[in-house]
mmCIF file of C-alpha atoms in Angstrom:
data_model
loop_
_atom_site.group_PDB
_atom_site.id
_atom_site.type_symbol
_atom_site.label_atom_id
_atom_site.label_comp_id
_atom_site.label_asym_id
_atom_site.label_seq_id
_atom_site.Cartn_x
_atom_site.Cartn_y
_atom_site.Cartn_z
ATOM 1 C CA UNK R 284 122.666 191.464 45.630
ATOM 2 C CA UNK R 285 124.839 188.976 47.831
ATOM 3 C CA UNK R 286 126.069 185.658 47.685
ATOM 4 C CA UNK R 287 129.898 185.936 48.074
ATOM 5 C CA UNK R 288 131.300 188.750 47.381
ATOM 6 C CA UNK R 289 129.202 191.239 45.158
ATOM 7 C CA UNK R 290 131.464 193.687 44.438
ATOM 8 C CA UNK R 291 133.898 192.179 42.982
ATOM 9 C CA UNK R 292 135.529 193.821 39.624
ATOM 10 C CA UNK R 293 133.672 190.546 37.331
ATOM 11 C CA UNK R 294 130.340 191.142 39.798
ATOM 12 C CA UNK R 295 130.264 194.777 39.381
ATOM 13 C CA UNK R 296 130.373 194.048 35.302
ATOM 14 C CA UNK R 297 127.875 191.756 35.673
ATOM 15 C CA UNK R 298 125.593 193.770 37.494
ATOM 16 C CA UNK R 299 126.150 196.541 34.718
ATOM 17 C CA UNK R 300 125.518 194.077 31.947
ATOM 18 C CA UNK R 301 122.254 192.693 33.684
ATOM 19 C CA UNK R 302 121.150 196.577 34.780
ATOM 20 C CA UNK R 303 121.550 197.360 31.001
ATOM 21 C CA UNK R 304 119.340 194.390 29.762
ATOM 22 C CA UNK R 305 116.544 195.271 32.252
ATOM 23 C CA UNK R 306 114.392 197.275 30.237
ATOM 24 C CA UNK R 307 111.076 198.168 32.065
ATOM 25 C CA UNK R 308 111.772 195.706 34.750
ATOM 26 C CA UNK R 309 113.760 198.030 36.925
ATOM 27 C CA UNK R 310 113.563 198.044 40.556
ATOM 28 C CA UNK R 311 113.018 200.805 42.822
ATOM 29 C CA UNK R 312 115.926 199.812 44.859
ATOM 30 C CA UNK R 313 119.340 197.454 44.455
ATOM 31 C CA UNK R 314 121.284 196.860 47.800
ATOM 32 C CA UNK R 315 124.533 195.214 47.508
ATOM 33 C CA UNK R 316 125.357 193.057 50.869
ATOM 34 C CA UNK R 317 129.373 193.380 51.195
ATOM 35 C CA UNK R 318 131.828 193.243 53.341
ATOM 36 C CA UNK R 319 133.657 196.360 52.338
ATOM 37 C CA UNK R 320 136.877 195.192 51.215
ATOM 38 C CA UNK R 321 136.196 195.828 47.060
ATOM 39 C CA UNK R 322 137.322 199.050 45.208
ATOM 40 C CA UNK R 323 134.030 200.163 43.209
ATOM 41 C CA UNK R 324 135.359 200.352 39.429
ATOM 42 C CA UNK R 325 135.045 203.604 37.435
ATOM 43 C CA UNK R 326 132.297 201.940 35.001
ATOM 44 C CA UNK R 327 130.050 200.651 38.057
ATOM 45 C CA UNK R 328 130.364 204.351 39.560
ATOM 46 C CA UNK R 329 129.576 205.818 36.044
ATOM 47 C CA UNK R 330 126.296 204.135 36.136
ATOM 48 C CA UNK R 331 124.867 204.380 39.311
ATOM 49 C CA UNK R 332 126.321 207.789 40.087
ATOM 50 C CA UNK R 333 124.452 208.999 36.990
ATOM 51 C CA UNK R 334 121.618 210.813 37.213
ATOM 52 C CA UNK R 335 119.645 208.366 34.667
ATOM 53 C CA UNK R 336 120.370 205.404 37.688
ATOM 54 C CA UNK R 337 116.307 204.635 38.404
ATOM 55 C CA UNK R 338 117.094 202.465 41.783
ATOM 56 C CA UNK R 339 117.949 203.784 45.340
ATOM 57 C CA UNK R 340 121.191 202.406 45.985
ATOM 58 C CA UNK R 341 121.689 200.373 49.182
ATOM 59 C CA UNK R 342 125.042 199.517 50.614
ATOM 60 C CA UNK R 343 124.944 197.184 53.314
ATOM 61 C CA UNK R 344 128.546 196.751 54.478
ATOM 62 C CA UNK R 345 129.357 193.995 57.656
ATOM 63 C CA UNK R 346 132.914 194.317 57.883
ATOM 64 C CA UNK R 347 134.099 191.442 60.052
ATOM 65 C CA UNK R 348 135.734 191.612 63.281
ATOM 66 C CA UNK R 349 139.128 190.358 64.182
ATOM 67 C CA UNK R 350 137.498 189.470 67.499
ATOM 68 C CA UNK R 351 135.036 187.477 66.062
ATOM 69 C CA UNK R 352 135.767 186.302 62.887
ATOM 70 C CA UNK R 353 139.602 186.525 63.012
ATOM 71 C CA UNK R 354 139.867 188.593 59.740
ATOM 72 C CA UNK R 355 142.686 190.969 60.133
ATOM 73 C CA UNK R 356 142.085 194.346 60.484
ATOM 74 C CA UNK R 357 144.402 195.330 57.609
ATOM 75 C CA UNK R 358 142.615 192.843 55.328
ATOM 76 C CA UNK R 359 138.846 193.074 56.373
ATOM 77 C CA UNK R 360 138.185 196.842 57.826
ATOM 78 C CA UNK R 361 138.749 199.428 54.692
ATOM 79 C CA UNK R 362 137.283 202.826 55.692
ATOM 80 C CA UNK R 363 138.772 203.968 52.525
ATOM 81 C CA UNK R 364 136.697 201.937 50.792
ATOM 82 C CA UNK R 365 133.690 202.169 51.978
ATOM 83 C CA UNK R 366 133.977 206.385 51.877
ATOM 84 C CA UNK R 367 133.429 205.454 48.225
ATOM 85 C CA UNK R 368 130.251 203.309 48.293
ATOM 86 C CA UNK R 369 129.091 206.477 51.198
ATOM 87 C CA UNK R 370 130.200 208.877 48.375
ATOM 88 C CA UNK R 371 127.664 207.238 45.949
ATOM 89 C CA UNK R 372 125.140 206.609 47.906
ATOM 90 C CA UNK R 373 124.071 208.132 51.389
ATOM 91 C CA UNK R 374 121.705 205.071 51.789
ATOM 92 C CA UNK R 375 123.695 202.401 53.178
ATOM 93 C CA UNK R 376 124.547 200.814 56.871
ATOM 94 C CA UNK R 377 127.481 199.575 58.765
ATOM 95 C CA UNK R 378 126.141 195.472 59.981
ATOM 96 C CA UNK R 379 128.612 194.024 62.459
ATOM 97 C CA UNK R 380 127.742 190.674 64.029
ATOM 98 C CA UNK R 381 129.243 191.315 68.124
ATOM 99 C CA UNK R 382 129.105 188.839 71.486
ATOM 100 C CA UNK R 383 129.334 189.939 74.948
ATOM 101 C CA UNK R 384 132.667 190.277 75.409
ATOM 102 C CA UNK R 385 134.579 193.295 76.682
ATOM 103 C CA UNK R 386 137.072 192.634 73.883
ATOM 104 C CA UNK R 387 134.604 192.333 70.574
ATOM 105 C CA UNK R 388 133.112 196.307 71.941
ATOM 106 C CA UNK R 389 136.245 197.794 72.372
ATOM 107 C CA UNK R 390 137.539 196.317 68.936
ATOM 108 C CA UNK R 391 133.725 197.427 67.423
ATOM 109 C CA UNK R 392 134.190 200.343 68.835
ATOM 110 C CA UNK R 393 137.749 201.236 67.545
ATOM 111 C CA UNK R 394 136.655 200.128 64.295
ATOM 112 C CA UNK R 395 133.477 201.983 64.275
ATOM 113 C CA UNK R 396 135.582 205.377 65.099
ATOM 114 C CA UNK R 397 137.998 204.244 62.041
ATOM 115 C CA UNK R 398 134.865 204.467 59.668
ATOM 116 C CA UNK R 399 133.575 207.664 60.780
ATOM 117 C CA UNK R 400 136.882 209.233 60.737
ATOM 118 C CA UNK R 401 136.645 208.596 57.123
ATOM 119 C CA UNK R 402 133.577 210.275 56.580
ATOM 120 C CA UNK R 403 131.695 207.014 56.784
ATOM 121 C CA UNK R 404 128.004 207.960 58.572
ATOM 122 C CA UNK R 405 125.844 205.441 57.664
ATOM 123 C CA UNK R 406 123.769 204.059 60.581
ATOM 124 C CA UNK R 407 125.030 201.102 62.864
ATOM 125 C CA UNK R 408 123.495 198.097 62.933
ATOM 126 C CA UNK R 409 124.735 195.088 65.231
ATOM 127 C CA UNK R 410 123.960 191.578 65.253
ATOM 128 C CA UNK R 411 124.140 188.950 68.045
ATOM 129 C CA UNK R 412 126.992 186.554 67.181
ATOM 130 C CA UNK R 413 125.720 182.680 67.090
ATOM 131 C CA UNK R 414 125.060 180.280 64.524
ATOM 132 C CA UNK R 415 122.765 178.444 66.236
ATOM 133 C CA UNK R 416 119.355 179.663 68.113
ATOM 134 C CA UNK R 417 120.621 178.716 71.963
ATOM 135 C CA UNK R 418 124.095 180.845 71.354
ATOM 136 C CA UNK R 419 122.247 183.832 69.829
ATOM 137 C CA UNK R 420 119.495 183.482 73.132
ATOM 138 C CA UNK R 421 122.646 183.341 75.163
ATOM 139 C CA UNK R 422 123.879 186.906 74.221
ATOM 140 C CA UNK R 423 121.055 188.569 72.617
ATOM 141 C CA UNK R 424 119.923 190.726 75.481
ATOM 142 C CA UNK R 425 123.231 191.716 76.501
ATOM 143 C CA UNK R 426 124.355 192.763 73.344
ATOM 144 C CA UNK R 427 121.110 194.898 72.497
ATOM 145 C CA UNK R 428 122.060 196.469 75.926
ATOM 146 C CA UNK R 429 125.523 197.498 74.841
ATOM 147 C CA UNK R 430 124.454 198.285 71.315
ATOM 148 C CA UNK R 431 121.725 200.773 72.685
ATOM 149 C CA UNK R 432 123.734 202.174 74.903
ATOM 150 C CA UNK R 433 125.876 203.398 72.183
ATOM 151 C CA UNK R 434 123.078 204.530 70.184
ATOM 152 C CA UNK R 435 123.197 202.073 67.341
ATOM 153 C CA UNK R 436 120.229 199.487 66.133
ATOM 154 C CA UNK R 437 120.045 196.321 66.374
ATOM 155 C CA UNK R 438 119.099 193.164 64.287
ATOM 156 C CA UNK R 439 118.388 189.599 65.007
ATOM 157 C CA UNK R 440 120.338 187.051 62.693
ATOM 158 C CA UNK R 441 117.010 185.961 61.658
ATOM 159 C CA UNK R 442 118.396 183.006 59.478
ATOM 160 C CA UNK R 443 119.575 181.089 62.624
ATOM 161 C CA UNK R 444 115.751 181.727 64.414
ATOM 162 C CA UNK R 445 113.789 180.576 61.260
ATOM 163 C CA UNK R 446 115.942 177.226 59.684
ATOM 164 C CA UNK R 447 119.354 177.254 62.457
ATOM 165 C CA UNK R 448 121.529 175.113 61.130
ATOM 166 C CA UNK R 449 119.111 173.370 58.353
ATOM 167 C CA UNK R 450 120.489 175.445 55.780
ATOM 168 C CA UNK R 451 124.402 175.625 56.493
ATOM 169 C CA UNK R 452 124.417 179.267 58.701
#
């Protein structure tokens, strides 16, 4: 579930109301692509914290980067948060979109530290920064190289490789 911001208080309601009017049709899993910044409500926790809750639950956080988005960190990196979404579900991942620069890893890296000093574990995944193919070409291979040498996984921002900019990335 993305588009925006899914977790927000009138998304989380909607989810419930559409979960709730799903019958038979019920998927095996539900991830929810956020950016970590929403407080889970008690009703959305009721329900997919209950046993009865059919789907795996899936929470991919990307909180964004002062460094390269220009979010500040009070406002976009809420370990707090995101404890919650680990309490509910194990299954989850931290996606952070990173260039080359000594600056973005340190900041990644301080940020990274904040989430597992929460109690935050779920796997790191990093992403080239670009929006177009020739900037994520640019930096791919040096970021994998810093991202592996930390011991985290990496993903290509395959939107920009299949349409680039066709599509508004």
């Amino acid at each position: 579930i993305t588009g925006g911001e899914p977790l927000m208080r009138h998304a989380q309601n909607a989810f419930i109301d559409i979960y709730n009017n799903l019958g038979d049709n019920i998927p095996s899993s539900i991830t929810w692509e956020t950016n970590g910044t929403q407080k889970l409500s008690p009703d959305f926790v009721e329900l997919v914290g209950s046993p009865l809750f059919k789907p795996e639950a899936f929470f991919s956080v990307s909180p964004k980067l002062w460094t390269v988005a220009g979010e500040k960190r009070e406002k976009a990196i809420k370990p707090e948060i995101v404890k919650k979404y680990y309490d509910l579900s194990k299954t989850g991942q931290l996606k952070f979109v990173v260039g080359q620069t000594k600056e973005e890893w340190q900041d990644l890296d301080e940020v990274v530290t904040m989430f597992r000093d929460a109690g935050v574990h779920y796997p790191i995944w990093i992403m080239p920064v670009g929006a177009r193919e020739e900037e994520q070409s640019a930096t791919a291979g040096d970021v994998a190289k810093m991202a592996f040498e930390r011991g985290y996984n990496v993903a290509g921002r395959m939107h920009v490789y299949l349409f680039g900019n066709a599509i508004g990335t």
